[in-house]
Structures are given as structure tokens and as C-alpha cells.
XYZ file of C-alpha atoms in Angstrom:
213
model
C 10.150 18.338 -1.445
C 7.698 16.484 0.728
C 8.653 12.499 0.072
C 4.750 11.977 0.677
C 4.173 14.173 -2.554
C 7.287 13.200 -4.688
C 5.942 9.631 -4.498
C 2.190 10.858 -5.381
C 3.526 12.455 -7.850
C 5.777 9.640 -9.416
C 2.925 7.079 -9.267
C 0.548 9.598 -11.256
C 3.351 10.287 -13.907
C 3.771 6.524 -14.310
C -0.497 5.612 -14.449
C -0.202 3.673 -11.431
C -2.380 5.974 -9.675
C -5.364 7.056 -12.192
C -7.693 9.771 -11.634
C -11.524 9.834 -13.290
C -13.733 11.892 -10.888
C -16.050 12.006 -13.821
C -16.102 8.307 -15.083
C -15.545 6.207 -12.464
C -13.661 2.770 -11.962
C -15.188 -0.173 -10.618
C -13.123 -1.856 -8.349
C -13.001 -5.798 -7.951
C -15.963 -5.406 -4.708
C -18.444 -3.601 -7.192
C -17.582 -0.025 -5.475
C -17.647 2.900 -8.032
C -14.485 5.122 -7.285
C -12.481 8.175 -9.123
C -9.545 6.317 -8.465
C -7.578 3.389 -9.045
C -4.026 2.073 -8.056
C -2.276 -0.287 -9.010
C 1.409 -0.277 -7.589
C 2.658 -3.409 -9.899
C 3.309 -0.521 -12.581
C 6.185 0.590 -10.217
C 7.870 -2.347 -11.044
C 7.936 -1.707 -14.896
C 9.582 1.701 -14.258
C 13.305 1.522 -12.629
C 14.146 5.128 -11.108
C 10.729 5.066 -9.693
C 11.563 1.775 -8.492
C 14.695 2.741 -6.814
C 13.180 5.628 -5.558
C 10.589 3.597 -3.599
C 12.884 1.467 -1.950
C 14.967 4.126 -1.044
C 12.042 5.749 0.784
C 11.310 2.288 2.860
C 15.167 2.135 3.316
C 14.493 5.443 4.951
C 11.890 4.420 6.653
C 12.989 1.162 8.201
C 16.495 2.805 9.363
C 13.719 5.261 11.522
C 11.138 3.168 12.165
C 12.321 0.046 13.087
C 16.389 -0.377 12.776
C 16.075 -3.456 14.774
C 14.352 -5.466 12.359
C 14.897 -8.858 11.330
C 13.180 -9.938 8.640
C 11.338 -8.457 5.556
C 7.888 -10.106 5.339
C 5.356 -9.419 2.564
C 1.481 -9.761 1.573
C 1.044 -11.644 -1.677
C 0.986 -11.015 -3.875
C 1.276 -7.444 -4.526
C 3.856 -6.634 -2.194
C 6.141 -9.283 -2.679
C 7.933 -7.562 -5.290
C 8.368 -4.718 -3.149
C 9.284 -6.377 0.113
C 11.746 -8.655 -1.876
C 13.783 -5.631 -3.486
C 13.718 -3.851 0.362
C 14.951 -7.482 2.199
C 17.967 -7.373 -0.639
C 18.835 -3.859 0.134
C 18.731 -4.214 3.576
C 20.461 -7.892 3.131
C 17.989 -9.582 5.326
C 15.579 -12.679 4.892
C 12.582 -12.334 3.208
C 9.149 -14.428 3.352
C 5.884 -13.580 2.440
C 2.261 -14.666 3.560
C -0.186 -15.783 1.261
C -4.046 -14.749 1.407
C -4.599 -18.665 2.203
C -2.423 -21.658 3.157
C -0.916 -23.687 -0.178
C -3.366 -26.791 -1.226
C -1.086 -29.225 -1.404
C 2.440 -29.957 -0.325
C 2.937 -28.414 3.214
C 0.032 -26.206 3.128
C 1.588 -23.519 3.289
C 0.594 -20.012 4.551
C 3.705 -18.279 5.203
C 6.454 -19.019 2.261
C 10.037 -18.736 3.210
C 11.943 -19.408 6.905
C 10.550 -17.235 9.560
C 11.570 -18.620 13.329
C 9.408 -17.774 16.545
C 10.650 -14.961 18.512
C 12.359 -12.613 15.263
C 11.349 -9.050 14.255
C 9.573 -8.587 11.694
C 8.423 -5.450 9.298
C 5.461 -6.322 6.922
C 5.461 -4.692 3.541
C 2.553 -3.970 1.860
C 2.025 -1.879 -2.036
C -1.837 -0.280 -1.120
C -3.840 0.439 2.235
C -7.465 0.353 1.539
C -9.275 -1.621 4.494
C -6.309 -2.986 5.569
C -8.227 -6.697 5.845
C -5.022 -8.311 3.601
C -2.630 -6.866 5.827
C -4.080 -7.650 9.116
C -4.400 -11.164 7.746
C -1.129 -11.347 7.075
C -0.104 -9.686 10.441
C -2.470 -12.241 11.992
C -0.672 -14.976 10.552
C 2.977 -14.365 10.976
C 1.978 -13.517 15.256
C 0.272 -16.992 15.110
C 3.801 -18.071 13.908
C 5.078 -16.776 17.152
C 6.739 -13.658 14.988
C 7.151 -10.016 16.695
C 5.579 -7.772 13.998
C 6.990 -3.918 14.522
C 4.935 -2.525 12.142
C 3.449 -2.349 8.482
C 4.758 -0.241 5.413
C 2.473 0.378 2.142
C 3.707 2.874 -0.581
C 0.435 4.559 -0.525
C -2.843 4.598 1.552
C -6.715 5.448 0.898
C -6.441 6.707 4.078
C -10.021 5.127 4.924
C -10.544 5.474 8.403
C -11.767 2.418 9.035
C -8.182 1.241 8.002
C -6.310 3.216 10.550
C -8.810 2.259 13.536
C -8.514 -1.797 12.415
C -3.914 -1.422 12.799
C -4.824 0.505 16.387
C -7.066 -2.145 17.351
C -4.350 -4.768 17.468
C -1.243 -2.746 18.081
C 0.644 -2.793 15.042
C 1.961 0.640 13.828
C 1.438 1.679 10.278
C 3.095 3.617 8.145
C 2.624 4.856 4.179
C 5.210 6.482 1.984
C 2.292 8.619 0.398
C -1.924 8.888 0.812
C -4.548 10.240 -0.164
C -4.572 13.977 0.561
C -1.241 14.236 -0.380
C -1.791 12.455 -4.131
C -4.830 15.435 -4.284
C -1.909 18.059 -3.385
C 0.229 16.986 -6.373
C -2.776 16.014 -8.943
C -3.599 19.515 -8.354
C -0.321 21.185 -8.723
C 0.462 19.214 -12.072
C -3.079 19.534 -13.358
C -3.782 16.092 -13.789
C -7.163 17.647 -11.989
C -9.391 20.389 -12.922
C -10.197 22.395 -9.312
C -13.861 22.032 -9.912
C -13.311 18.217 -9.880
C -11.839 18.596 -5.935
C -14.668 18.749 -4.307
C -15.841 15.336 -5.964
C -12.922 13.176 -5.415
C -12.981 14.825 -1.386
C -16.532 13.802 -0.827
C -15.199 10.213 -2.421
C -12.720 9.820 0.233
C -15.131 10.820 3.458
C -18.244 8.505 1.880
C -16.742 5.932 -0.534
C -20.011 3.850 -0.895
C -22.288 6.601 -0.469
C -20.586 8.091 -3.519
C -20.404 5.073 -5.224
C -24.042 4.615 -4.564
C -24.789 8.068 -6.489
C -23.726 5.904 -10.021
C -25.510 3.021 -9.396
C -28.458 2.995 -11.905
């Protein structure tokens, strides 16, 4: 089986991906959407778990076998990127959305050194803004970022054009079209509801607009 569908198909038997073409979520920047995701649910569930770091295992050994260290965006990747740095038995620090407000101040947590290879880990692509922060951060640290993993991707193409722009590869164990593949083929869908959650991904806030009111 495809990995990109096995996963969508793992995260929808576990609720971390949720589907509701009909009655919309409202995510945290006011957007209406037919889907949510929330990867932290992964953590409560162990062979999906194992399954997920397997698949970046996989990933890393073709991606980037030359990597150095496991880096992470807080805070929903740190989980992820921490399990993958033990696997791999390599260091792990992660980067928060701001520096710490007191002590050191704090943005990246953990020993990074100028000069070392680095893989970012990240649980959900959406813009991409947390990420590239992130990125942004650990090259101002003097870091050599290879690339980005996320378990799963929006696949907003906004997203893919902002990781061109400054050179950093990224990769997703599973996305968007592939999620509708296996939400169709295990019914968690009804076919007429396709064409909805399609027009969702291509206009998010155009669609979101159509439930304002």
C-alpha cells in the first residue's frame, strides 16, 4: 500500500484527522474548514506511533542520511522529532515560536553548534509560517538545514511556493489528496460530499467565506 494513504488512513481511524464537509470547524485564525488535524492524538495511540516514526526513519535514511541533528517546531512536533532523534540516536533540540522571557532567552532549546546538519520535524503543513520560522532561526544559528518533514500537509500552495523561496526541501509522509483517496475508500465520506471538501482545498477562505453569516 501507498505509505501516503496508510498514514491518511491511520490518522482518520484514530480522529486525528476529522472530516465535516457539512458542519464546519473553525480553526484558531477564524477560517471555516471541513477539516481539522490535530497530530498530538498520534501520540496517545502506540502502533500508530511506531508506525510514524518508522516512515520518517524511512525517510531520513533517503532523504538526508547525512544528517546530524533532529530539530523540532514547538510545540507540536517536539514529540515527534524527539521519538525520531532517539531512533536515529542523534541530538535533538527544538525551536520555540519566540525566544524564552527570562533566563537565557532562549529561542532554540537544546545544543545545536554552527556548521551541523540539520533535519526539521514538523506534525502539520498548513502555511508553513511556523516552520519557516523555525528554519529561519536555526540558519541564523549558523545551522545547515537539509530539509523539513511534517506527517501530513494541507497541501496549500502558498505553502509549497514559501519552502522554494528559501531553498529548503520539504517533504510530508501524507496530504491532502491522498487523506480524500482513503476517506473515500473507507467511507468516512459520502461521494456527493467530494466535490465540497475539493473546492475547500483550491479556495480555503473563499469557502470559508460562503458560512460566514
Amino acid at each position: 500500500m501507498n505509505i501516503a494513504v496508510e498514514v491518511a488512513q491511520q490518522l482518520l481511524q484514530i480522529k486525528a484527522i476529522k472530516l465535516s464537509p457539512q458542519k464546519p470547524f473553525t480553526w484558531a485564525s477564524g477560517l471555516k474548514s471541513p477539516i481539522y488535524c490535530d497530530n498530538r492524538t498520534i501520540l496517545s495511540y502506540p502502533a500508530t506511533r511506531k508506525k510514524i516514526i518508522q516512515y520518517f526513519v524511512a525517510q531520513i535514511k533517503e532523504l538526508f542520511p547525512n544528517v546530524e541533528v533532529i530539530a523540532a517546531v514547538a510545540t507540536a512536533g517536539i514529540p515527534h522529532g524527539m521519538l525520531l532523534a532517539d531512533q536515529l540516536d542523534l541530538p535533538f533540540v527544538y525551536v520555540r515560536d519566540k525566544p524564552k522571557a527570562h533566563g537565557r532567552q532562549n529561542l532554540i532549546e537544546g545544543v545545536v553548534h554552527a556548521g551541523q546538519k540539520v533535519v526539521l520535524i514538523e506534525d502539520l503543513i498548513s502555511t508553513g509560517g511556523s516552520s519557516l520560522a523555525a528554519l529561519q532561526a536555526l540558519r541564523e544559528a549558523e545551522c545547515h538545514v537539509l530539509g523539513t518533514l511534517a506527517i501530513f500537509t494541507y497541501q496549500f500552495p502558498e505553502a509549497q511556493l514559501a519552502f522554494d523561496a528559501v531553498g529548503c526541501p520539504l517533504s510530508t509522509l501524507s496530504n491532502y489528496a491522498e487523506l480524500m483517496l482513503a476517506a473515500m475508500a473507507e467511507n468516512y465520506i459520502a461521494e456527493a460530499d467530494l466535490e465540497t471538501l475539493k473546492d475547500w482545498s483550491t479556495d480555503p477562505k473563499a469557502w470559508s467565506l460562503r458560512w460566514v453569516g
